[in-house]
PDB file of C-alpha atoms in Angstrom:
ATOM      1  CA  MET W   1     -18.637  14.978 -36.419  1.00  0.00           C
ATOM      2  CA  LEU W   2     -18.851  12.562 -34.118  1.00  0.00           C
ATOM      3  CA  SER W   3     -15.727   9.811 -34.374  1.00  0.00           C
ATOM      4  CA  CYS W   4     -16.500   5.829 -34.476  1.00  0.00           C
ATOM      5  CA  ARG W   5     -15.188   5.567 -31.174  1.00  0.00           C
ATOM      6  CA  ASP W   6     -17.882   8.180 -29.822  1.00  0.00           C
ATOM      7  CA  THR W   7     -20.646   6.539 -31.669  1.00  0.00           C
ATOM      8  CA  ALA W   8     -19.707   3.391 -30.045  1.00  0.00           C
ATOM      9  CA  LYS W   9     -19.268   4.374 -26.534  1.00  0.00           C
ATOM     10  CA  ILE W  10     -22.528   6.387 -26.461  1.00  0.00           C
ATOM     11  CA  ASN W  11     -24.403   3.275 -28.117  1.00  0.00           C
ATOM     12  CA  ALA W  12     -23.045   0.909 -25.365  1.00  0.00           C
ATOM     13  CA  SER W  13     -23.645   3.180 -22.156  1.00  0.00           C
ATOM     14  CA  GLY W  14     -27.259   2.805 -22.882  1.00  0.00           C
ATOM     15  CA  GLN W  15     -27.784   6.492 -21.542  1.00  0.00           C
ATOM     16  CA  LYS W  16     -30.452   9.303 -23.014  1.00  0.00           C
ATOM     17  CA  ILE W  17     -29.068  10.641 -25.927  1.00  0.00           C
ATOM     18  CA  PRO W  18     -29.632  14.365 -25.684  1.00  0.00           C
ATOM     19  CA  LEU W  19     -31.634  15.851 -28.347  1.00  0.00           C
ATOM     20  CA  LEU W  20     -29.180  17.908 -30.045  1.00  0.00           C
ATOM     21  CA  LYS W  21     -26.869  14.923 -30.383  1.00  0.00           C
ATOM     22  CA  LYS W  22     -29.108  12.703 -31.720  1.00  0.00           C
ATOM     23  CA  PRO W  23     -28.844  14.124 -35.424  1.00  0.00           C
ATOM     24  CA  SER W  24     -25.332  13.398 -35.387  1.00  0.00           C
ATOM     25  CA  ILE W  25     -25.530   9.963 -34.371  1.00  0.00           C
ATOM     26  CA  TRP W  26     -28.129   9.130 -36.762  1.00  0.00           C
ATOM     27  CA  PHE W  27     -26.069  10.503 -39.559  1.00  0.00           C
ATOM     28  CA  HIS W  28     -23.022   8.714 -38.296  1.00  0.00           C
ATOM     29  CA  TYR W  29     -24.803   5.585 -38.565  1.00  0.00           C
ATOM     30  CA  LEU W  30     -26.128   6.732 -41.967  1.00  0.00           C
ATOM     31  CA  ILE W  31     -22.614   6.775 -43.511  1.00  0.00           C
ATOM     32  CA  CYS W  32     -20.465   4.107 -41.178  1.00  0.00           C
ATOM     33  CA  LYS W  33     -21.496   0.303 -41.951  1.00  0.00           C
ATOM     34  CA  THR W  34     -19.166  -0.676 -39.443  1.00  0.00           C
ATOM     35  CA  CYS W  35     -20.836   1.410 -36.749  1.00  0.00           C
ATOM     36  CA  ARG W  36     -24.354   0.048 -37.252  1.00  0.00           C
ATOM     37  CA  ALA W  37     -22.821  -3.226 -37.240  1.00  0.00           C
ATOM     38  CA  TYR W  38     -21.560  -2.673 -33.814  1.00  0.00           C
ATOM     39  CA  ALA W  39     -24.670  -1.213 -32.852  1.00  0.00           C
ATOM     40  CA  TYR W  40     -26.708  -4.300 -33.965  1.00  0.00           C
ATOM     41  CA  GLN W  41     -24.284  -6.706 -32.037  1.00  0.00           C
ATOM     42  CA  MET W  42     -25.095  -4.660 -28.748  1.00  0.00           C
ATOM     43  CA  ASP W  43     -28.598  -5.212 -29.127  1.00  0.00           C
ATOM     44  CA  LEU W  44     -27.871  -9.093 -29.877  1.00  0.00           C
ATOM     45  CA  LEU W  45     -26.106  -9.073 -26.613  1.00  0.00           C
ATOM     46  CA  SER W  46     -29.076  -7.888 -24.239  1.00  0.00           C
ATOM     47  CA  LYS W  47     -31.211 -10.218 -26.108  1.00  0.00           C
ATOM     48  CA  GLY W  48     -28.858 -13.466 -25.865  1.00  0.00           C
ATOM     49  CA  VAL W  49     -28.570 -12.538 -22.241  1.00  0.00           C
ATOM     50  CA  ARG W  50     -32.232 -12.250 -21.408  1.00  0.00           C
ATOM     51  CA  LYS W  51     -32.393 -15.757 -22.888  1.00  0.00           C
ATOM     52  CA  LEU W  52     -29.873 -17.207 -20.369  1.00  0.00           C
ATOM     53  CA  ASN W  53     -32.192 -15.932 -17.557  1.00  0.00           C
ATOM     54  CA  VAL W  54     -34.153 -19.297 -17.622  1.00  0.00           C
ATOM     55  CA  LYS W  55     -37.174 -19.387 -15.449  1.00  0.00           C
ATOM     56  CA  ASP W  56     -37.801 -21.927 -13.015  1.00  0.00           C
ATOM     57  CA  GLU W  57     -41.351 -21.464 -11.644  1.00  0.00           C
ATOM     58  CA  ALA W  58     -40.904 -24.538  -8.972  1.00  0.00           C
ATOM     59  CA  LYS W  59     -38.039 -23.137  -7.301  1.00  0.00           C
ATOM     60  CA  GLU W  60     -39.385 -19.692  -7.763  1.00  0.00           C
ATOM     61  CA  LYS W  61     -42.805 -20.776  -5.949  1.00  0.00           C
ATOM     62  CA  ALA W  62     -40.720 -22.916  -3.203  1.00  0.00           C
ATOM     63  CA  LEU W  63     -38.809 -19.905  -2.351  1.00  0.00           C
ATOM     64  CA  GLU W  64     -41.734 -17.655  -2.062  1.00  0.00           C
ATOM     65  CA  GLU W  65     -43.064 -20.093   0.378  1.00  0.00           C
ATOM     66  CA  LYS W  66     -40.334 -20.085   2.422  1.00  0.00           C
ATOM     67  CA  ILE W  67     -40.031 -16.512   2.702  1.00  0.00           C
ATOM     68  CA  LEU W  68     -43.705 -16.165   3.593  1.00  0.00           C
ATOM     69  CA  GLN W  69     -43.414 -19.065   6.248  1.00  0.00           C
ATOM     70  CA  LYS W  70     -40.258 -17.127   7.325  1.00  0.00           C
ATOM     71  CA  PHE W  71     -42.305 -14.024   7.899  1.00  0.00           C
ATOM     72  CA  ILE W  72     -45.112 -15.371   9.632  1.00  0.00           C
ATOM     73  CA  LYS W  73     -42.872 -17.319  11.928  1.00  0.00           C
ATOM     74  CA  ASN W  74     -40.053 -14.592  12.987  1.00  0.00           C
ATOM     75  CA  VAL W  75     -41.798 -11.569  12.217  1.00  0.00           C
ATOM     76  CA  GLU W  76     -45.103 -11.778  13.006  1.00  0.00           C
ATOM     77  CA  LYS W  77     -44.699 -13.328  15.993  1.00  0.00           C
ATOM     78  CA  LYS W  78     -42.571 -10.374  17.366  1.00  0.00           C
TER      79      LYS W  78
ATOM     80  CA  MET D   1     -54.919 -10.437  -5.897  1.00  0.00           C
ATOM     81  CA  SER D   2     -56.582  -6.820  -5.386  1.00  0.00           C
ATOM     82  CA  SER D   3     -53.580  -4.434  -4.298  1.00  0.00           C
ATOM     83  CA  ILE D   4     -53.012  -1.160  -2.999  1.00  0.00           C
ATOM     84  CA  PRO D   5     -51.208   1.266  -5.343  1.00  0.00           C
ATOM     85  CA  TYR D   6     -47.593   1.411  -4.228  1.00  0.00           C
ATOM     86  CA  GLU D   7     -47.483   5.351  -4.351  1.00  0.00           C
ATOM     87  CA  SER D   8     -50.388   5.598  -1.817  1.00  0.00           C
ATOM     88  CA  GLU D   9     -50.173   6.517   1.844  1.00  0.00           C
ATOM     89  CA  ILE D  10     -52.044   3.462   2.650  1.00  0.00           C
ATOM     90  CA  PHE D  11     -49.543   1.094   1.307  1.00  0.00           C
ATOM     91  CA  ILE D  12     -46.675   2.918   2.860  1.00  0.00           C
ATOM     92  CA  GLN D  13     -48.449   2.734   6.489  1.00  0.00           C
ATOM     93  CA  SER D  14     -49.405  -0.937   5.723  1.00  0.00           C
ATOM     94  CA  VAL D  15     -45.577  -1.983   4.754  1.00  0.00           C
ATOM     95  CA  ARG D  16     -44.520   0.256   8.193  1.00  0.00           C
ATOM     96  CA  GLU D  17     -46.885  -2.274  10.025  1.00  0.00           C
ATOM     97  CA  LEU D  18     -45.382  -5.221   8.295  1.00  0.00           C
ATOM     98  CA  ASP D  19     -49.248  -5.994   7.828  1.00  0.00           C
ATOM     99  CA  ARG D  20     -49.591  -9.773   6.507  1.00  0.00           C
ATOM    100  CA  LYS D  21     -51.434  -8.981   3.574  1.00  0.00           C
ATOM    101  CA  THR D  22     -49.299  -6.388   2.156  1.00  0.00           C
ATOM    102  CA  MET D  23     -45.996  -8.426   2.686  1.00  0.00           C
ATOM    103  CA  SER D  24     -47.343 -11.511   0.943  1.00  0.00           C
ATOM    104  CA  GLN D  25     -48.460  -9.475  -2.011  1.00  0.00           C
ATOM    105  CA  LEU D  26     -44.895  -7.954  -2.144  1.00  0.00           C
ATOM    106  CA  VAL D  27     -43.197 -11.155  -1.773  1.00  0.00           C
ATOM    107  CA  LEU D  28     -45.243 -12.797  -4.576  1.00  0.00           C
ATOM    108  CA  GLU D  29     -44.756  -9.821  -6.773  1.00  0.00           C
ATOM    109  CA  HIS D  30     -40.673  -9.316  -6.183  1.00  0.00           C
ATOM    110  CA  THR D  31     -39.325 -12.993  -5.242  1.00  0.00           C
ATOM    111  CA  LYS D  32     -39.056 -14.042  -8.762  1.00  0.00           C
ATOM    112  CA  ILE D  33     -37.439 -11.263 -10.401  1.00  0.00           C
ATOM    113  CA  LEU D  34     -35.239 -10.857  -7.345  1.00  0.00           C
ATOM    114  CA  ARG D  35     -33.837 -14.589  -7.891  1.00  0.00           C
ATOM    115  CA  ARG D  36     -33.552 -14.006 -11.517  1.00  0.00           C
ATOM    116  CA  ALA D  37     -31.368 -10.826 -11.012  1.00  0.00           C
ATOM    117  CA  CYS D  38     -29.265 -13.389  -8.729  1.00  0.00           C
ATOM    118  CA  LEU D  39     -28.780 -15.577 -11.136  1.00  0.00           C
ATOM    119  CA  GLY D  40     -28.204 -12.757 -13.953  1.00  0.00           C
ATOM    120  CA  MET D  41     -25.553 -11.666 -11.664  1.00  0.00           C
ATOM    121  CA  GLY D  42     -23.953 -15.143 -11.657  1.00  0.00           C
ATOM    122  CA  PHE D  43     -24.715 -16.672  -8.547  1.00  0.00           C
ATOM    123  CA  LYS D  44     -25.551 -20.130  -8.447  1.00  0.00           C
ATOM    124  CA  ASP D  45     -29.163 -21.452  -7.583  1.00  0.00           C
ATOM    125  CA  ASP D  46     -28.573 -22.127  -3.926  1.00  0.00           C
ATOM    126  CA  ILE D  47     -26.971 -19.118  -3.235  1.00  0.00           C
ATOM    127  CA  ALA D  48     -29.536 -16.978  -5.068  1.00  0.00           C
ATOM    128  CA  ASP D  49     -32.269 -18.467  -2.941  1.00  0.00           C
ATOM    129  CA  ASP D  50     -29.849 -17.520   0.126  1.00  0.00           C
ATOM    130  CA  LEU D  51     -29.445 -14.025  -1.020  1.00  0.00           C
ATOM    131  CA  VAL D  52     -33.031 -13.474  -1.832  1.00  0.00           C
ATOM    132  CA  GLN D  53     -34.041 -14.574   1.784  1.00  0.00           C
ATOM    133  CA  ASN D  54     -31.485 -12.351   3.343  1.00  0.00           C
ATOM    134  CA  THR D  55     -32.876  -9.640   1.209  1.00  0.00           C
ATOM    135  CA  TRP D  56     -36.254 -10.417   2.887  1.00  0.00           C
ATOM    136  CA  VAL D  57     -35.090 -10.918   6.091  1.00  0.00           C
ATOM    137  CA  THR D  58     -32.859  -7.575   5.845  1.00  0.00           C
ATOM    138  CA  PHE D  59     -36.443  -5.636   4.397  1.00  0.00           C
ATOM    139  CA  PHE D  60     -38.931  -7.193   7.161  1.00  0.00           C
ATOM    140  CA  ASP D  61     -36.231  -5.325   9.665  1.00  0.00           C
ATOM    141  CA  VAL D  62     -36.131  -2.014   7.968  1.00  0.00           C
ATOM    142  CA  ALA D  63     -39.889  -1.901   6.818  1.00  0.00           C
ATOM    143  CA  ASN D  64     -40.812  -0.214   9.746  1.00  0.00           C
ATOM    144  CA  ARG D  65     -38.763   2.982   8.641  1.00  0.00           C
ATOM    145  CA  TYR D  66     -39.823   2.946   5.069  1.00  0.00           C
ATOM    146  CA  GLU D  67     -40.774   6.245   3.903  1.00  0.00           C
ATOM    147  CA  GLY D  68     -41.877   5.617   0.120  1.00  0.00           C
ATOM    148  CA  ARG D  69     -39.334   7.745  -0.934  1.00  0.00           C
ATOM    149  CA  SER D  70     -38.029   5.462  -3.574  1.00  0.00           C
ATOM    150  CA  LYS D  71     -40.197   2.583  -5.338  1.00  0.00           C
ATOM    151  CA  ILE D  72     -40.374  -0.682  -2.942  1.00  0.00           C
ATOM    152  CA  LYS D  73     -38.660  -2.058  -6.201  1.00  0.00           C
ATOM    153  CA  THR D  74     -35.829  -0.056  -6.209  1.00  0.00           C
ATOM    154  CA  PHE D  75     -35.456  -0.275  -2.264  1.00  0.00           C
ATOM    155  CA  LEU D  76     -35.924  -4.200  -2.444  1.00  0.00           C
ATOM    156  CA  PHE D  77     -32.874  -4.008  -5.413  1.00  0.00           C
ATOM    157  CA  GLY D  78     -31.128  -1.847  -3.435  1.00  0.00           C
ATOM    158  CA  ILE D  79     -30.692  -4.431  -0.362  1.00  0.00           C
ATOM    159  CA  LEU D  80     -30.188  -7.062  -2.792  1.00  0.00           C
ATOM    160  CA  TYR D  81     -27.219  -5.462  -4.746  1.00  0.00           C
ATOM    161  CA  ASN D  82     -25.702  -4.636  -1.308  1.00  0.00           C
ATOM    162  CA  LYS D  83     -25.641  -8.181  -0.114  1.00  0.00           C
ATOM    163  CA  ALA D  84     -24.328  -9.369  -3.188  1.00  0.00           C
ATOM    164  CA  ARG D  85     -21.707  -7.128  -3.343  1.00  0.00           C
ATOM    165  CA  GLU D  86     -20.822  -7.983   0.247  1.00  0.00           C
ATOM    166  CA  LEU D  87     -20.307 -11.730  -1.065  1.00  0.00           C
ATOM    167  CA  ARG D  88     -18.127 -11.016  -3.547  1.00  0.00           C
ATOM    168  CA  ARG D  89     -16.264  -8.574  -1.948  1.00  0.00           C
ATOM    169  CA  SER D  90     -13.711 -11.236  -0.792  1.00  0.00           C
ATOM    170  CA  GLU D  91     -13.410 -12.378  -4.345  1.00  0.00           C
ATOM    171  CA  LYS D  92     -10.273 -11.254  -5.959  1.00  0.00           C
ATOM    172  CA  LYS D  93     -10.268  -8.228  -8.106  1.00  0.00           C
ATOM    173  CA  HIS D  94     -10.382  -8.051 -11.664  1.00  0.00           C
ATOM    174  CA  SER D  95      -6.892  -7.066 -12.867  1.00  0.00           C
ATOM    175  CA  HIS D  96      -7.749  -7.101 -16.612  1.00  0.00           C
ATOM    176  CA  ASP D  97      -7.647  -4.061 -18.299  1.00  0.00           C
ATOM    177  CA  GLU D  98     -10.841  -3.998 -20.196  1.00  0.00           C
ATOM    178  CA  TRP D  99     -10.425  -0.565 -21.495  1.00  0.00           C
ATOM    179  CA  ASN D 100      -7.319  -0.989 -23.764  1.00  0.00           C
ATOM    180  CA  GLU D 101      -8.940  -3.524 -25.513  1.00  0.00           C
ATOM    181  CA  PHE D 102     -11.588  -1.193 -26.490  1.00  0.00           C
ATOM    182  CA  GLU D 103      -9.273   1.673 -27.603  1.00  0.00           C
ATOM    183  CA  SER D 104      -7.246  -0.527 -29.420  1.00  0.00           C
ATOM    184  CA  ARG D 105      -9.762  -0.874 -31.965  1.00  0.00           C
ATOM    185  CA  PHE D 106      -9.636   2.645 -33.136  1.00  0.00           C
ATOM    186  CA  ASP D 107      -6.777   4.829 -34.509  1.00  0.00           C
ATOM    187  CA  ASP D 108      -6.226   8.265 -33.258  1.00  0.00           C
ATOM    188  CA  THR D 109      -8.804  10.132 -35.414  1.00  0.00           C
ATOM    189  CA  GLY D 110     -11.370   7.636 -33.876  1.00  0.00           C
ATOM    190  CA  HIS D 111     -11.607   5.485 -36.877  1.00  0.00           C
ATOM    191  CA  TRP D 112     -11.998   1.814 -36.527  1.00  0.00           C
ATOM    192  CA  VAL D 113      -8.756  -0.177 -37.210  1.00  0.00           C
ATOM    193  CA  LYS D 114     -10.323  -3.460 -36.062  1.00  0.00           C
ATOM    194  CA  PRO D 115     -13.806  -3.495 -36.948  1.00  0.00           C
ATOM    195  CA  PRO D 116     -16.158  -5.794 -35.297  1.00  0.00           C
ATOM    196  CA  GLU D 117     -16.809  -8.964 -37.077  1.00  0.00           C
ATOM    197  CA  ALA D 118     -19.877  -9.528 -39.654  1.00  0.00           C
ATOM    198  CA  PRO D 119     -23.257  -9.731 -37.794  1.00  0.00           C
ATOM    199  CA  ASP D 120     -23.976 -13.024 -39.067  1.00  0.00           C
ATOM    200  CA  VAL D 121     -21.163 -14.741 -37.714  1.00  0.00           C
ATOM    201  CA  PHE D 122     -21.659 -12.566 -34.171  1.00  0.00           C
ATOM    202  CA  PHE D 123     -25.231 -13.665 -34.520  1.00  0.00           C
ATOM    203  CA  GLU D 124     -24.789 -17.201 -34.604  1.00  0.00           C
ATOM    204  CA  ARG D 125     -21.968 -16.992 -31.384  1.00  0.00           C
ATOM    205  CA  SER D 126     -24.343 -14.713 -29.501  1.00  0.00           C
ATOM    206  CA  GLN D 127     -27.091 -17.544 -29.614  1.00  0.00           C
ATOM    207  CA  ASN D 128     -24.632 -20.046 -28.337  1.00  0.00           C
ATOM    208  CA  MET D 129     -25.408 -19.817 -24.916  1.00  0.00           C
ATOM    209  CA  ILE D 130     -22.744 -21.590 -23.290  1.00  0.00           C
ATOM    210  CA  ILE D 131     -20.125 -19.160 -24.937  1.00  0.00           C
ATOM    211  CA  LEU D 132     -22.571 -16.388 -23.867  1.00  0.00           C
ATOM    212  CA  SER D 133     -22.787 -17.838 -20.429  1.00  0.00           C
ATOM    213  CA  SER D 134     -18.806 -18.169 -20.129  1.00  0.00           C
ATOM    214  CA  CYS D 135     -18.362 -14.704 -21.169  1.00  0.00           C
ATOM    215  CA  LEU D 136     -20.550 -13.344 -18.577  1.00  0.00           C
ATOM    216  CA  ASP D 137     -18.721 -15.231 -15.904  1.00  0.00           C
ATOM    217  CA  LYS D 138     -15.849 -12.942 -16.869  1.00  0.00           C
ATOM    218  CA  LEU D 139     -17.540  -9.886 -16.058  1.00  0.00           C
ATOM    219  CA  PRO D 140     -16.383  -8.012 -12.940  1.00  0.00           C
ATOM    220  CA  MET D 141     -19.247  -7.708 -10.371  1.00  0.00           C
ATOM    221  CA  GLN D 142     -20.212  -4.359 -10.759  1.00  0.00           C
ATOM    222  CA  GLN D 143     -20.333  -4.481 -14.715  1.00  0.00           C
ATOM    223  CA  ARG D 144     -22.280  -7.499 -14.518  1.00  0.00           C
ATOM    224  CA  ALA D 145     -24.628  -6.019 -12.090  1.00  0.00           C
ATOM    225  CA  ALA D 146     -25.087  -2.687 -14.081  1.00  0.00           C
ATOM    226  CA  PHE D 147     -25.974  -5.037 -17.086  1.00  0.00           C
ATOM    227  CA  THR D 148     -28.015  -7.490 -15.542  1.00  0.00           C
ATOM    228  CA  LEU D 149     -30.316  -4.709 -13.916  1.00  0.00           C
ATOM    229  CA  LYS D 150     -30.820  -2.388 -16.706  1.00  0.00           C
ATOM    230  CA  GLU D 151     -30.693  -4.897 -19.675  1.00  0.00           C
ATOM    231  CA  VAL D 152     -31.964  -8.051 -18.241  1.00  0.00           C
ATOM    232  CA  GLN D 153     -34.202  -6.968 -15.514  1.00  0.00           C
ATOM    233  CA  GLU D 154     -34.899  -3.817 -17.458  1.00  0.00           C
ATOM    234  CA  LEU D 155     -34.847  -1.203 -14.741  1.00  0.00           C
ATOM    235  CA  SER D 156     -34.530   2.408 -15.823  1.00  0.00           C
ATOM    236  CA  THR D 157     -31.222   4.436 -15.702  1.00  0.00           C
ATOM    237  CA  GLU D 158     -32.414   6.327 -12.213  1.00  0.00           C
ATOM    238  CA  GLU D 159     -33.324   2.825 -10.888  1.00  0.00           C
ATOM    239  CA  VAL D 160     -30.093   1.218 -11.481  1.00  0.00           C
ATOM    240  CA  SER D 161     -28.382   4.389 -10.325  1.00  0.00           C
ATOM    241  CA  GLU D 162     -30.086   4.301  -7.135  1.00  0.00           C
ATOM    242  CA  VAL D 163     -29.657   0.555  -6.538  1.00  0.00           C
ATOM    243  CA  MET D 164     -25.694   0.631  -7.007  1.00  0.00           C
ATOM    244  CA  GLY D 165     -25.352   4.039  -5.271  1.00  0.00           C
ATOM    245  CA  VAL D 166     -23.686   5.572  -8.574  1.00  0.00           C
ATOM    246  CA  SER D 167     -24.110   8.432 -10.760  1.00  0.00           C
ATOM    247  CA  ALA D 168     -25.840   7.982 -13.970  1.00  0.00           C
ATOM    248  CA  ASN D 169     -22.638   8.574 -15.968  1.00  0.00           C
ATOM    249  CA  ASN D 170     -20.543   6.111 -14.332  1.00  0.00           C
ATOM    250  CA  LEU D 171     -23.763   3.891 -14.366  1.00  0.00           C
ATOM    251  CA  GLY D 172     -23.084   4.650 -18.398  1.00  0.00           C
ATOM    252  CA  VAL D 173     -19.360   3.811 -18.150  1.00  0.00           C
ATOM    253  CA  LEU D 174     -20.099   0.597 -16.350  1.00  0.00           C
ATOM    254  CA  SER D 175     -22.541  -0.468 -18.960  1.00  0.00           C
ATOM    255  CA  PHE D 176     -20.604   0.356 -21.850  1.00  0.00           C
ATOM    256  CA  ARG D 177     -17.776  -1.588 -20.400  1.00  0.00           C
ATOM    257  CA  ALA D 178     -19.957  -4.470 -19.698  1.00  0.00           C
ATOM    258  CA  LYS D 179     -21.209  -4.892 -22.874  1.00  0.00           C
ATOM    259  CA  ALA D 180     -17.866  -3.969 -25.009  1.00  0.00           C
ATOM    260  CA  ASN D 181     -15.881  -6.559 -22.716  1.00  0.00           C
ATOM    261  CA  LEU D 182     -18.857  -9.136 -23.393  1.00  0.00           C
ATOM    262  CA  ARG D 183     -18.735  -8.422 -27.296  1.00  0.00           C
ATOM    263  CA  GLU D 184     -14.867  -8.911 -27.087  1.00  0.00           C
ATOM    264  CA  CYS D 185     -15.273 -12.045 -25.020  1.00  0.00           C
ATOM    265  CA  LEU D 186     -17.745 -13.428 -27.803  1.00  0.00           C
ATOM    266  CA  GLU D 187     -15.294 -12.329 -30.664  1.00  0.00           C
ATOM    267  CA  LYS D 188     -12.214 -14.118 -29.299  1.00  0.00           C
ATOM    268  CA  GLU D 189     -14.270 -17.319 -27.982  1.00  0.00           C
ATOM    269  CA  ASP D 190     -13.379 -19.985 -30.444  1.00  0.00           C
ATOM    270  CA  ALA D 191     -11.829 -17.406 -32.939  1.00  0.00           C
TER     271      ALA D 191
END
């Protein structure tokens, strides 16, 4: 059976879980409340950081313009 | 805007010829995500802008050699990641041994010794963007990049591996360490 350490590592690494390993992970979550809490926290982290990624449309637009100008000025002239 | 499919020969050819319409389409479709990835990696607004501009300048320089072996998005992120790494190279290395902190939570048999805190307490804390942001700043560059590209930009494991030039296994370790460190930090902050 998988230990809590193994389950926590597998969860946080975000890698594809081999099919044969899946039942043992599910079983571990079924019996271990602490690992379920840990998995939940890991999921929250990703969601929280996504919220941090503020979209500043005006600055993004200005940057796009700048790059396009640069392309026209420097690259196309060559 | 009508767009040519990225996998097509015509598209690859138009990239190589630096066709204005194709380039405009690429700039408009990718600049935002590149900039957001820079911010996610911890660069300030103006530095993020510079990095993205440099990424495009390099792309325009090497576009004539583009063979379509990797997706344009992966190709661009690859350039961006290398630029970001160059910029961060001068910064001092993290000496913090994050691995021990994770291991100390388990006993020899692999069971929890120090279980994670209650989900509701943690939830409130992870909603506190100031704490979360300061914890993100403490992550080493590679871990932060792995975390940002995979979890925030939602690139696939294969794409992030290609961008960062690491194996899928290594990426798993980086991702795991980033998340483990982030949650350790959140738990410690204002504890």
